[in-house]
PDB file of C-alpha atoms in Angstrom:
ATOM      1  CA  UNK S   9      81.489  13.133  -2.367  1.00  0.00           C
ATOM      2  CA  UNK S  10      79.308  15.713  -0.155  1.00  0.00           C
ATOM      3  CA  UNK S  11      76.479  14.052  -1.886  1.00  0.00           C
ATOM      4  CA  UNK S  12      76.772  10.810  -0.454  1.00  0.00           C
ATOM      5  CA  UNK S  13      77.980  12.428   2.788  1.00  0.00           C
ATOM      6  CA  UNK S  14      74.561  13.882   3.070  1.00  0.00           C
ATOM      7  CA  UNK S  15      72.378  11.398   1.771  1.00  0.00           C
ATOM      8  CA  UNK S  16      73.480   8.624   4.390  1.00  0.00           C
ATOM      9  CA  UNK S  17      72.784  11.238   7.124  1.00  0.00           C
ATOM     10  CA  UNK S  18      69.506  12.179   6.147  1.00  0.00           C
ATOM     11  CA  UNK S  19      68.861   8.391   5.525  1.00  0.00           C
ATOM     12  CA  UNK S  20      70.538   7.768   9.275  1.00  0.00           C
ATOM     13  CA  UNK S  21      68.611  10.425  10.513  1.00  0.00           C
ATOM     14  CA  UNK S  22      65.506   9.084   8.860  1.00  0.00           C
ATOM     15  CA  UNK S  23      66.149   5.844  10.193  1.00  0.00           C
ATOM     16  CA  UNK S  24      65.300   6.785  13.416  1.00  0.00           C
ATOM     17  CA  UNK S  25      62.491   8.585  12.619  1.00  0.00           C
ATOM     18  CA  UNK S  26      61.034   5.558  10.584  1.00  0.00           C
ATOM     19  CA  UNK S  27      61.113   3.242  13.832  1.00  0.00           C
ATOM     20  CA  UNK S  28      59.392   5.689  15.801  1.00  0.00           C
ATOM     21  CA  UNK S  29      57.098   5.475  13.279  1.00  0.00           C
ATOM     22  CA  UNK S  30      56.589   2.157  12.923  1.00  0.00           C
ATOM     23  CA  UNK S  31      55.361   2.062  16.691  1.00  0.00           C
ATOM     24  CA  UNK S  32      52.786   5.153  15.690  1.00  0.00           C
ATOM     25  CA  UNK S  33      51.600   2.872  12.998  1.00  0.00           C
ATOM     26  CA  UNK S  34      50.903  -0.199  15.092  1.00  0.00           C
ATOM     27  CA  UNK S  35      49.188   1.386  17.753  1.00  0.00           C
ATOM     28  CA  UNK S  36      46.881   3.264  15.330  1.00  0.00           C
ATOM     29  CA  UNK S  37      45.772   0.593  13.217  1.00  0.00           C
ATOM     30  CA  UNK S  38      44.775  -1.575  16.216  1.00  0.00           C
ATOM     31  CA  UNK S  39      42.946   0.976  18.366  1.00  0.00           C
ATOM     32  CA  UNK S  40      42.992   3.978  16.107  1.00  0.00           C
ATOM     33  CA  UNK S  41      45.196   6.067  18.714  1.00  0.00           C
ATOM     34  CA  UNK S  42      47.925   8.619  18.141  1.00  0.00           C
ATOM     35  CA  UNK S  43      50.003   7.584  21.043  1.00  0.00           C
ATOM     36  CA  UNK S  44      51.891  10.868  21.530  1.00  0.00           C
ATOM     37  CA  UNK S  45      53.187   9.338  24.627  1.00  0.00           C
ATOM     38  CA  UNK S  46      55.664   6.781  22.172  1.00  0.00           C
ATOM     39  CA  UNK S  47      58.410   9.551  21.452  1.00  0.00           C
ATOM     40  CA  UNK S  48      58.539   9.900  25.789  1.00  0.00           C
ATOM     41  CA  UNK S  49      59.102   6.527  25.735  1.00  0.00           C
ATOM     42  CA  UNK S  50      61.994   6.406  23.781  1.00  0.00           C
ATOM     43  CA  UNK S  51      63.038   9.337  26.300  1.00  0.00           C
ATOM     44  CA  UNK S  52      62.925   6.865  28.547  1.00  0.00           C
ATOM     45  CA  UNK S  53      64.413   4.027  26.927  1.00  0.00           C
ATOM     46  CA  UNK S  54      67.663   6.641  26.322  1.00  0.00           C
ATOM     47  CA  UNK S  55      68.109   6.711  29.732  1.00  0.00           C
ATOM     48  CA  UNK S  56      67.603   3.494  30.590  1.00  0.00           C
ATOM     49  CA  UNK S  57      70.431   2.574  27.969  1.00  0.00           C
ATOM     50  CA  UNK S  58      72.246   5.508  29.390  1.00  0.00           C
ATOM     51  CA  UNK S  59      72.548   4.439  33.225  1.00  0.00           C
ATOM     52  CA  UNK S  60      73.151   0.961  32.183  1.00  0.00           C
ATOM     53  CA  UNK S  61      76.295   1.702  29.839  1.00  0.00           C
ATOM     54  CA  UNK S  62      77.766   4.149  32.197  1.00  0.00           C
ATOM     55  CA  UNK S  63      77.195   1.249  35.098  1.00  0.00           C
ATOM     56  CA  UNK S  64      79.337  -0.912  32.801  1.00  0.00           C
ATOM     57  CA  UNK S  65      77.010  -3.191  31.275  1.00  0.00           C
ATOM     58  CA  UNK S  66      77.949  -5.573  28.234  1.00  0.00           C
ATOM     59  CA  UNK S  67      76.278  -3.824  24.894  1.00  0.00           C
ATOM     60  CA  UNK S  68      73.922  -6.418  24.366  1.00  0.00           C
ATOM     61  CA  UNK S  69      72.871  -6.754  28.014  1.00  0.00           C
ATOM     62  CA  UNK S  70      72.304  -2.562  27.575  1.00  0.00           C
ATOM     63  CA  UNK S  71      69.993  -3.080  24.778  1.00  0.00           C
ATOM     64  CA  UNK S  72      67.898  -5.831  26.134  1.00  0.00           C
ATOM     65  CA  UNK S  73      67.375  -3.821  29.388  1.00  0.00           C
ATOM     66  CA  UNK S  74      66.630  -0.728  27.203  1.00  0.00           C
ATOM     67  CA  UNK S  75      63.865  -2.619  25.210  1.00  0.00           C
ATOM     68  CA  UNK S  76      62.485  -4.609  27.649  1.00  0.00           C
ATOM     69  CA  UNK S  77      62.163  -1.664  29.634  1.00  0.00           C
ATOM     70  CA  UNK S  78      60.656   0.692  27.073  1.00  0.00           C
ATOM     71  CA  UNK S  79      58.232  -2.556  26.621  1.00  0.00           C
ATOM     72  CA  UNK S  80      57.363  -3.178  29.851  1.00  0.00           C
ATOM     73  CA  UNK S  81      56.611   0.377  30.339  1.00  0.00           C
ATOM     74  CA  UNK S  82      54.050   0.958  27.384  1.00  0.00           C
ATOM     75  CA  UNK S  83      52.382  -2.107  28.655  1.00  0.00           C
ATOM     76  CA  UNK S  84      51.923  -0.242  32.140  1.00  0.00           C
ATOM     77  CA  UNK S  85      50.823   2.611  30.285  1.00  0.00           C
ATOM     78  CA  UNK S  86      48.169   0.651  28.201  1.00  0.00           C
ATOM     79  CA  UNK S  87      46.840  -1.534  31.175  1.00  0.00           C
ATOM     80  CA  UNK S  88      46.899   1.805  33.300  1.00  0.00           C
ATOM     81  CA  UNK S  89      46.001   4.637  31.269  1.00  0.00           C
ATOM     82  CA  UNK S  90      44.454   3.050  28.075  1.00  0.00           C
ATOM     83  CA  UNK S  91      42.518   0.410  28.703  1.00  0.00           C
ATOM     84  CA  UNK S  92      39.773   1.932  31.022  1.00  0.00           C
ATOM     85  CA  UNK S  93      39.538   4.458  27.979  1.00  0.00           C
ATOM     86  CA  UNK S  94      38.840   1.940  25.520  1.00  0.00           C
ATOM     87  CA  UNK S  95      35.045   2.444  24.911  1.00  0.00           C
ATOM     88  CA  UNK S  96      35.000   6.176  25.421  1.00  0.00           C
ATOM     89  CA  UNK S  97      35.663   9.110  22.825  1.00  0.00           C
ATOM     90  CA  UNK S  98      38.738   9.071  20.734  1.00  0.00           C
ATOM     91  CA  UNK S  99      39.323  12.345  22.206  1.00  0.00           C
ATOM     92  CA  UNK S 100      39.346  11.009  25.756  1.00  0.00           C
ATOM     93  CA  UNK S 101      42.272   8.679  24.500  1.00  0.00           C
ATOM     94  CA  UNK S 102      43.693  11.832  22.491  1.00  0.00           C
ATOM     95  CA  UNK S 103      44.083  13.088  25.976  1.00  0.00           C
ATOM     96  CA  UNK S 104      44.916  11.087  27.984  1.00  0.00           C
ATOM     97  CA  UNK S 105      47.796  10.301  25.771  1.00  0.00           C
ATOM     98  CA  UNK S 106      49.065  14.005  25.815  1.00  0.00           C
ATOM     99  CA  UNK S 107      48.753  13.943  29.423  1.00  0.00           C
ATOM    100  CA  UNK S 108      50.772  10.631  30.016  1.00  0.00           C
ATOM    101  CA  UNK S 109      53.652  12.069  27.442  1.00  0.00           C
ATOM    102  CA  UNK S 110      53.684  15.624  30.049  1.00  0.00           C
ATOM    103  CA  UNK S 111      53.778  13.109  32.927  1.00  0.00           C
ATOM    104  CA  UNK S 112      56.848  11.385  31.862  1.00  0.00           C
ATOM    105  CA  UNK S 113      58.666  14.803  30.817  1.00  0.00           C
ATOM    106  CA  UNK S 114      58.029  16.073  33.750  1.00  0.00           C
ATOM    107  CA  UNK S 115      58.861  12.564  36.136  1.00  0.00           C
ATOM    108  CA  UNK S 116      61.599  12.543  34.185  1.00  0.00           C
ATOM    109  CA  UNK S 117      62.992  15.908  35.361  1.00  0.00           C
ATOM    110  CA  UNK S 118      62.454  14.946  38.871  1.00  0.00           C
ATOM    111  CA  UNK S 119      64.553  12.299  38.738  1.00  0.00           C
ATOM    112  CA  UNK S 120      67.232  13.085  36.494  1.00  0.00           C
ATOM    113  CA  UNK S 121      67.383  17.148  36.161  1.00  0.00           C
ATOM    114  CA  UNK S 122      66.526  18.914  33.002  1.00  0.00           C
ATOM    115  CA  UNK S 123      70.507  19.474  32.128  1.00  0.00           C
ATOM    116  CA  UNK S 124      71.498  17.152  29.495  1.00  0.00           C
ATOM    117  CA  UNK S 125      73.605  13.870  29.775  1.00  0.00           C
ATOM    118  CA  UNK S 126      76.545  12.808  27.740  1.00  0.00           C
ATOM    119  CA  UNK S 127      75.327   9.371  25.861  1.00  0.00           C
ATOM    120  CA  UNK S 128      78.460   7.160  25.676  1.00  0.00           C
ATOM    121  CA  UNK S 129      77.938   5.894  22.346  1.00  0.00           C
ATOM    122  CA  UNK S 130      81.215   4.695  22.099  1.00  0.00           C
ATOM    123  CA  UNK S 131      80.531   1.998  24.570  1.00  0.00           C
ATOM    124  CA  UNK S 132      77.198   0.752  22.700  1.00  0.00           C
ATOM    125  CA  UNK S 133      78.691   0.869  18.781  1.00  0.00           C
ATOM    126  CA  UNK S 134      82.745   0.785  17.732  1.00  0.00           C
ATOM    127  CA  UNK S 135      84.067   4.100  15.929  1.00  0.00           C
ATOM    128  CA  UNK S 136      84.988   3.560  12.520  1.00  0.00           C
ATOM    129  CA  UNK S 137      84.037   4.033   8.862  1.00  0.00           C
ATOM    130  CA  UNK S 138      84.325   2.300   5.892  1.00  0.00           C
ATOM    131  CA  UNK S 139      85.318   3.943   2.281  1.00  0.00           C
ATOM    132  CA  UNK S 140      82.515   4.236  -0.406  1.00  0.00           C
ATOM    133  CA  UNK S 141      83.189   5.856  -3.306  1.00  0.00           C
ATOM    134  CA  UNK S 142      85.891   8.455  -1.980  1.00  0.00           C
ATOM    135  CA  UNK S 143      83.822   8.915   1.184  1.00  0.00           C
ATOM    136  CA  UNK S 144      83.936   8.029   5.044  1.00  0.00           C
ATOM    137  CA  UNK S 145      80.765   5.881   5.741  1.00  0.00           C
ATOM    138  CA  UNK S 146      80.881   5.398   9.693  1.00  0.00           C
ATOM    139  CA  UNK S 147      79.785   1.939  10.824  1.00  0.00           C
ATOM    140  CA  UNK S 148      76.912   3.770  13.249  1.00  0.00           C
ATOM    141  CA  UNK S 149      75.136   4.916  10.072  1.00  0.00           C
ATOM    142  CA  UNK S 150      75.225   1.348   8.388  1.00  0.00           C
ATOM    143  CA  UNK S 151      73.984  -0.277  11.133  1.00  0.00           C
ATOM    144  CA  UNK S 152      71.258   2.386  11.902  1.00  0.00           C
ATOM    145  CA  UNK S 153      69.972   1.840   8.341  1.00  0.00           C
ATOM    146  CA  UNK S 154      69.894  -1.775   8.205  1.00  0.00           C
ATOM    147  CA  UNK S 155      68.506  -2.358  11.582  1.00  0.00           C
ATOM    148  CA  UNK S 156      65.630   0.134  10.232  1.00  0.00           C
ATOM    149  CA  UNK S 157      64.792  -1.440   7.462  1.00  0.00           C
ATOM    150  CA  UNK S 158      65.519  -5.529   9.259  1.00  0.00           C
ATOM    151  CA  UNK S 159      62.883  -3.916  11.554  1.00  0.00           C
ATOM    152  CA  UNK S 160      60.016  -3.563   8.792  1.00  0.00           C
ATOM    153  CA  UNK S 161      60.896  -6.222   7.437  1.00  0.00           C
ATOM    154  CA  UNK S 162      60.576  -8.394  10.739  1.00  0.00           C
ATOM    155  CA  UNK S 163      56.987  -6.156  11.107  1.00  0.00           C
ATOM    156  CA  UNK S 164      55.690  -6.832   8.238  1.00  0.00           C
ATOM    157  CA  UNK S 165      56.621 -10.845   8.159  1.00  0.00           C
ATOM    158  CA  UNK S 166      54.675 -10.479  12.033  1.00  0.00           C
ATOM    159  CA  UNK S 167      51.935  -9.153  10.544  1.00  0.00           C
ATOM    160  CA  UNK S 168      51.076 -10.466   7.691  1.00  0.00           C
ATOM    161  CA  UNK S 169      52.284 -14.108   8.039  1.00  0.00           C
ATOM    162  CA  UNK S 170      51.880 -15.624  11.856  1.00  0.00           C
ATOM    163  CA  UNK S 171      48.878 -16.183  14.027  1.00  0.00           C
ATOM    164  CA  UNK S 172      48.758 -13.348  16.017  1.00  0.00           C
ATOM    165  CA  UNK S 173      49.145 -10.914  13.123  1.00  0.00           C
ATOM    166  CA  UNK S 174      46.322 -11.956  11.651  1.00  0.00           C
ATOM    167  CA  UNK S 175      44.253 -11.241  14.912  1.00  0.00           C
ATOM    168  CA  UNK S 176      45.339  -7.794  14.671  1.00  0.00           C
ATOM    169  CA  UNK S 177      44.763  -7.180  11.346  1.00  0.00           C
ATOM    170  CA  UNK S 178      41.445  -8.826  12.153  1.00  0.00           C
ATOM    171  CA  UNK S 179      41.173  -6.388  15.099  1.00  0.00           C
ATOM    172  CA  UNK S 180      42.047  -3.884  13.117  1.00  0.00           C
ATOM    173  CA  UNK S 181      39.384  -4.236  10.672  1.00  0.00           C
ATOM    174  CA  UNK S 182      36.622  -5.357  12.940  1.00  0.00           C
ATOM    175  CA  UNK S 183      36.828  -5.217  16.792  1.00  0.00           C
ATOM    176  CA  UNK S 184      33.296  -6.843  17.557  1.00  0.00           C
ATOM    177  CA  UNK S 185      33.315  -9.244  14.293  1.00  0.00           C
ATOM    178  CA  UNK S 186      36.571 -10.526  16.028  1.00  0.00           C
ATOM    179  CA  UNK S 187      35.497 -10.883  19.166  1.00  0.00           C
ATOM    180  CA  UNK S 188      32.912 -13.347  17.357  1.00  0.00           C
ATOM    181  CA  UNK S 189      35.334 -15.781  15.657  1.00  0.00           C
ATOM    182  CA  UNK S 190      37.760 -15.873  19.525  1.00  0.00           C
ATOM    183  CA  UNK S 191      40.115 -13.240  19.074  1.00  0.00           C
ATOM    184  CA  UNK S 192      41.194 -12.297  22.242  1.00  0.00           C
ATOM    185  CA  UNK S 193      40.969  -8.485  21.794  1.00  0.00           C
ATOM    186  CA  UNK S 194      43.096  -7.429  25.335  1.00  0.00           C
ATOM    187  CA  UNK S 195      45.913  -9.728  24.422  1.00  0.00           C
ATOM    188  CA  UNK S 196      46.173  -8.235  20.824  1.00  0.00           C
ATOM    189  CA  UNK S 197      46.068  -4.743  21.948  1.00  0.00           C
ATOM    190  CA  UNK S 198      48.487  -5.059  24.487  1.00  0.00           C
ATOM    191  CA  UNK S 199      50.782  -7.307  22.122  1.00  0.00           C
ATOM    192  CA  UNK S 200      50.908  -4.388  19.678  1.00  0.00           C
ATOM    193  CA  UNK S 201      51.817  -1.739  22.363  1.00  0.00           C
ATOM    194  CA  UNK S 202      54.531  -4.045  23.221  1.00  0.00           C
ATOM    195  CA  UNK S 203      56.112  -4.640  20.187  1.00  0.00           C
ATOM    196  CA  UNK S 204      56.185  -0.791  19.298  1.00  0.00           C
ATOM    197  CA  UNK S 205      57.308   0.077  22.700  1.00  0.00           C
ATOM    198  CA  UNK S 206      60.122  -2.357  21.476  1.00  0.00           C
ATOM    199  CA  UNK S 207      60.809  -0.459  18.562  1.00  0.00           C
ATOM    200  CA  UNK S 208      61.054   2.266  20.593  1.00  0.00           C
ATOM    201  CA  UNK S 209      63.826   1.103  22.659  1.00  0.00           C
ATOM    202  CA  UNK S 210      65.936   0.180  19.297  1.00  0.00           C
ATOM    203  CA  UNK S 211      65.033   3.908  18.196  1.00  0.00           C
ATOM    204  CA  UNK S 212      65.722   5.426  21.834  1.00  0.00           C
ATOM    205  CA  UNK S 213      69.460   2.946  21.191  1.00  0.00           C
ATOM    206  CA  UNK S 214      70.183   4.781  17.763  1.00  0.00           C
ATOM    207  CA  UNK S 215      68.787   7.983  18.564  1.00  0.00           C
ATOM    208  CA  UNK S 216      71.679   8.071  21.697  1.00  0.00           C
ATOM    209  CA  UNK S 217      74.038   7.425  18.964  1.00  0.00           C
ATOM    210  CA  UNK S 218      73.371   9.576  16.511  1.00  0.00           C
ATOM    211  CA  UNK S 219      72.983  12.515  19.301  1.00  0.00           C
ATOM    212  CA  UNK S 220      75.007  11.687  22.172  1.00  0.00           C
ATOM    213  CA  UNK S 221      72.982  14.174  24.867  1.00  0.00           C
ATOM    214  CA  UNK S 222      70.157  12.741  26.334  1.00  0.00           C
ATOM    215  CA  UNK S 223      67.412  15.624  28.004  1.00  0.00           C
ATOM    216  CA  UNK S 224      63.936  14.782  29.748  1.00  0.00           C
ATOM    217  CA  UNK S 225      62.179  16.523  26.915  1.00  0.00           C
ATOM    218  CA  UNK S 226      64.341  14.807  23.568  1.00  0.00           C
ATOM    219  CA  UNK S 227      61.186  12.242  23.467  1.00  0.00           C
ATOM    220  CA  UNK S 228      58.633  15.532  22.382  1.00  0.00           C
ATOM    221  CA  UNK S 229      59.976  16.848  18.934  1.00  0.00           C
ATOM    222  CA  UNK S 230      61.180  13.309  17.882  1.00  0.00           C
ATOM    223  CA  UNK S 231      57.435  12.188  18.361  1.00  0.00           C
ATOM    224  CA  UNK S 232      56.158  15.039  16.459  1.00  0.00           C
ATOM    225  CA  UNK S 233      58.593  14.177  13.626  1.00  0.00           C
ATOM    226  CA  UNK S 234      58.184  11.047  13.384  1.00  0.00           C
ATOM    227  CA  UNK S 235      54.248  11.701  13.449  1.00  0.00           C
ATOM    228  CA  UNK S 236      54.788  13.580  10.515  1.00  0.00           C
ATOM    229  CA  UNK S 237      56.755  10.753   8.898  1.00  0.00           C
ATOM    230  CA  UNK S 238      53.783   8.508   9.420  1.00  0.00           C
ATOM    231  CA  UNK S 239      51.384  10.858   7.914  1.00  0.00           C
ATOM    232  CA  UNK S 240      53.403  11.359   4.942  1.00  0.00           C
ATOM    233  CA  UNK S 241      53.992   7.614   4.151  1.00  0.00           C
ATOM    234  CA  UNK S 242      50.565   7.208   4.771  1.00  0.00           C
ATOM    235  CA  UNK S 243      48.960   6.338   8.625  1.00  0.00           C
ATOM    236  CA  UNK S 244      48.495   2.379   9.142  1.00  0.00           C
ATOM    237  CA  UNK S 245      51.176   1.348   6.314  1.00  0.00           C
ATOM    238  CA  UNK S 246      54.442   0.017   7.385  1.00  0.00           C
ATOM    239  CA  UNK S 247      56.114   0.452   4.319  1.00  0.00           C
ATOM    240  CA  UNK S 248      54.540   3.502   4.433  1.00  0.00           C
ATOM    241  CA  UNK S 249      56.194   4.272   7.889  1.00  0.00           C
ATOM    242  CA  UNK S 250      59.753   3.510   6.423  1.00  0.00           C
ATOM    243  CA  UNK S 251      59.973   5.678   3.477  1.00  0.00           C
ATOM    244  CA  UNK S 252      57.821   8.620   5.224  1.00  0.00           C
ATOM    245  CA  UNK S 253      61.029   8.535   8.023  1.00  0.00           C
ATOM    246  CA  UNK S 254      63.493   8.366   5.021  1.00  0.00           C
ATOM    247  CA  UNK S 255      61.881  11.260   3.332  1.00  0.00           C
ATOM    248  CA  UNK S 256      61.422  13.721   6.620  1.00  0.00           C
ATOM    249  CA  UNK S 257      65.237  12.456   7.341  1.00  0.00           C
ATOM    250  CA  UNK S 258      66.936  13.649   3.872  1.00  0.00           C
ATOM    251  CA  UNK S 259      64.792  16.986   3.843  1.00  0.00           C
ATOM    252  CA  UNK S 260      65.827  17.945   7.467  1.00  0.00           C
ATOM    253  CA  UNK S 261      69.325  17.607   6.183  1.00  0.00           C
ATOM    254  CA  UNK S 262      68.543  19.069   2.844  1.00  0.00           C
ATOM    255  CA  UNK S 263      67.593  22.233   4.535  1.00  0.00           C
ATOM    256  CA  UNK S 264      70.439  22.081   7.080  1.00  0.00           C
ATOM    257  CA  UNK S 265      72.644  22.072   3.976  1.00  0.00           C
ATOM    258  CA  UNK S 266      70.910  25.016   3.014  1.00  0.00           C
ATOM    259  CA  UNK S 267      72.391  27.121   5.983  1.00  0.00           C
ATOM    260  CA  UNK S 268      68.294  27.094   7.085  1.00  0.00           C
ATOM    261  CA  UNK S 269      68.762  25.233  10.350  1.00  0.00           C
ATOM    262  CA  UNK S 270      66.707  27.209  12.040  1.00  0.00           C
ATOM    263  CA  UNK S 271      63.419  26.639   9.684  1.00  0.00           C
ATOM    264  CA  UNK S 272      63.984  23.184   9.813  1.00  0.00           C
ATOM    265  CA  UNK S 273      61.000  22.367  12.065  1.00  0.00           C
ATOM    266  CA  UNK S 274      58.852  25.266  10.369  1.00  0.00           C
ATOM    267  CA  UNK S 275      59.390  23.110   7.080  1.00  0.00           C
ATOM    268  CA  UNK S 276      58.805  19.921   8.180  1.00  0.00           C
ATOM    269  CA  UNK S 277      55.398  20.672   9.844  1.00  0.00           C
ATOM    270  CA  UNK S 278      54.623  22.920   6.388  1.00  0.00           C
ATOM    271  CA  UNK S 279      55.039  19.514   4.402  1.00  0.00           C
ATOM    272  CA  UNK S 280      52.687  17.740   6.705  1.00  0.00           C
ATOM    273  CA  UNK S 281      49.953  20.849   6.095  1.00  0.00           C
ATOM    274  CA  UNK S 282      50.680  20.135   2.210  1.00  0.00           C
ATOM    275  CA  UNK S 283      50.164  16.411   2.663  1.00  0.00           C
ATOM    276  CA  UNK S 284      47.190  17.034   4.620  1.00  0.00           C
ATOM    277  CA  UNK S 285      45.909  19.358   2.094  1.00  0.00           C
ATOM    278  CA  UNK S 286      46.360  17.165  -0.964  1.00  0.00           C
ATOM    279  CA  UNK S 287      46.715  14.010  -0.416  1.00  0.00           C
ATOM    280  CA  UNK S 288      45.237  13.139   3.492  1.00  0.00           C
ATOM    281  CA  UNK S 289      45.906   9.433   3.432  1.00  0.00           C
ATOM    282  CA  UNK S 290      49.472   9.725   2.319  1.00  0.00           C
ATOM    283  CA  UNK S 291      51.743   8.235   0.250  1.00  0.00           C
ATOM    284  CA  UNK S 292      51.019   4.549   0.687  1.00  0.00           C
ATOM    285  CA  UNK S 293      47.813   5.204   2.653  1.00  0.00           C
ATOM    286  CA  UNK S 294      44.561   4.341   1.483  1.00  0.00           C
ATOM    287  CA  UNK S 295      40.695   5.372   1.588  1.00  0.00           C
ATOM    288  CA  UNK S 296      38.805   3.154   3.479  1.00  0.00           C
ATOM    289  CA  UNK S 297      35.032   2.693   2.788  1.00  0.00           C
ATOM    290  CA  UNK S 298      32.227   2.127   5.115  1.00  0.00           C
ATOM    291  CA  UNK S 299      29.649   0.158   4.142  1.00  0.00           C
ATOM    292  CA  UNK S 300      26.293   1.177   5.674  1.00  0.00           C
TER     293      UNK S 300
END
């Protein structure tokens, strides 16, 4: 059925686009930051992934070194870039953010030519497909899903249930009030920035698989997209994150159904104008208050 065809795409498709913005959803409800530096870390994490397949590396051993380098990174980034930042203008953050996701385009280029690469997916995932209902379900689009939604899952158990998420929805709420009761506000800040630089690396893993050319500059629109998914499920909600990647994943391939490939990007930014218009804190977002 083309139905079905099309529908695990755009969920496949939205997949990705969920765990990117998951990360966008971590960092902002800690330090109220739109990292637009995460999507050029994924860029990075697709090459990492790519060098170390095509060097022969087991699968697994691949992934680790893709995650744990995507993570290590961010952590760079925040202790580098970030962190002197943290008590000046949003804007200065805004910036500097921007500026790190140009530097690591551009470093990128240096060092590994703006052509594209071939992504040997093949050696990461096994071909193959499964019947459902008179149509070909490839493996690679099962396991994108479920290791999406595992991934929330996981998130929100972190959050909401141990120690340490606690301190960061603590952090989240009230820096200085948990500074008071011990939190240790540097190790919480950079504990978030790893874990969605780690979600990054699964993304930057699925993203080679569902397109198999990797450029210096693949990291840019997926970051704007996946912005937008975050927006539209509502910013600071992980659920929110999830179904806000789903939904910007089955209307890119609505309209690509539509023979309109070449609006798709026009469309998707129109949607987040419309969200923005009518309802700013999204689908699962919600008004804060402050108390004065």
């Amino acid at each position: 059925m083309l139905f079905l065809s099309q529908l695990i795409n755009g969920l496949q498709l939205g997949s990705i686009y969920a765990l990117v913005a998951l990360g966008y959803n971590m960092v902002y409800g800690i330090v109220k930051l739109l990292n637009f530096a995460h999507g050029d870390i994924i860029m990075v994490g697709a090459y990492i992934a790519l060098f170390s397949l095509n060097f022969g590396h087991h699968p697994v051993l691949a992934a680790l070194l893709t995650v744990g380098g995507c993570t290590l990174l961010a952590i760079v980034i925040e202790k580098t870039a970030y962190s002197p930042l943290r008590l000046a203008p949003r804007l200065s953050l805004l910036i500097t953010a921007i500026g790190i996701s140009i530097l690591l385009q551009n470093l990128a280029q240096l060092l590994f030519e703006a052509r594209g690469r071939s992504f040997p997916a093949y050696r990461l995932l096994p071909a193959g497909y499964i019947e459902l209902v008179g149509t070909r379900v490839a493996y690679t689009s099962i396991l994108t899903i479920t290791i999406s939604v595992v991934s929330m899952i996981v998130l929100t158990f972190l959050v909401r249930k141990t120690k340490l998420g606690k301190a960061m929805r603590a952090v989240s709420e009230d820096t200085g009030a948990a500074q008071l009761m011990g939190v240790n506000v540097n190790v919480v800040i950079t504990f978030t920035f790893a874990v969605g630089a780690a979600l990054a690396g699964v993304g930057a893993l699925m993203y080679g698989v569902r397109f198999p050319l990797i450029t210096p500059v693949i990291g840019a629109m997926l970051g704007l997209r996946a912005f937008v998914a975050a927006v539209f499920g509502g910013i600071g909600s992980i659920p929110g994150a999830m179904i806000g990647g789903f939904l910007i994943g089955l209307l890119e391939v609505l309209v690509i159904h539509m023979g309109l490939s070449g609006w798709v990007d026009g469309v998707v930014f129109a949607l987040l104008i419309i969200v923005l218009l009518v309802r700013p804190t999204g689908i699962m977002g919600r008004n804060l208050m402050e108390k004065v």
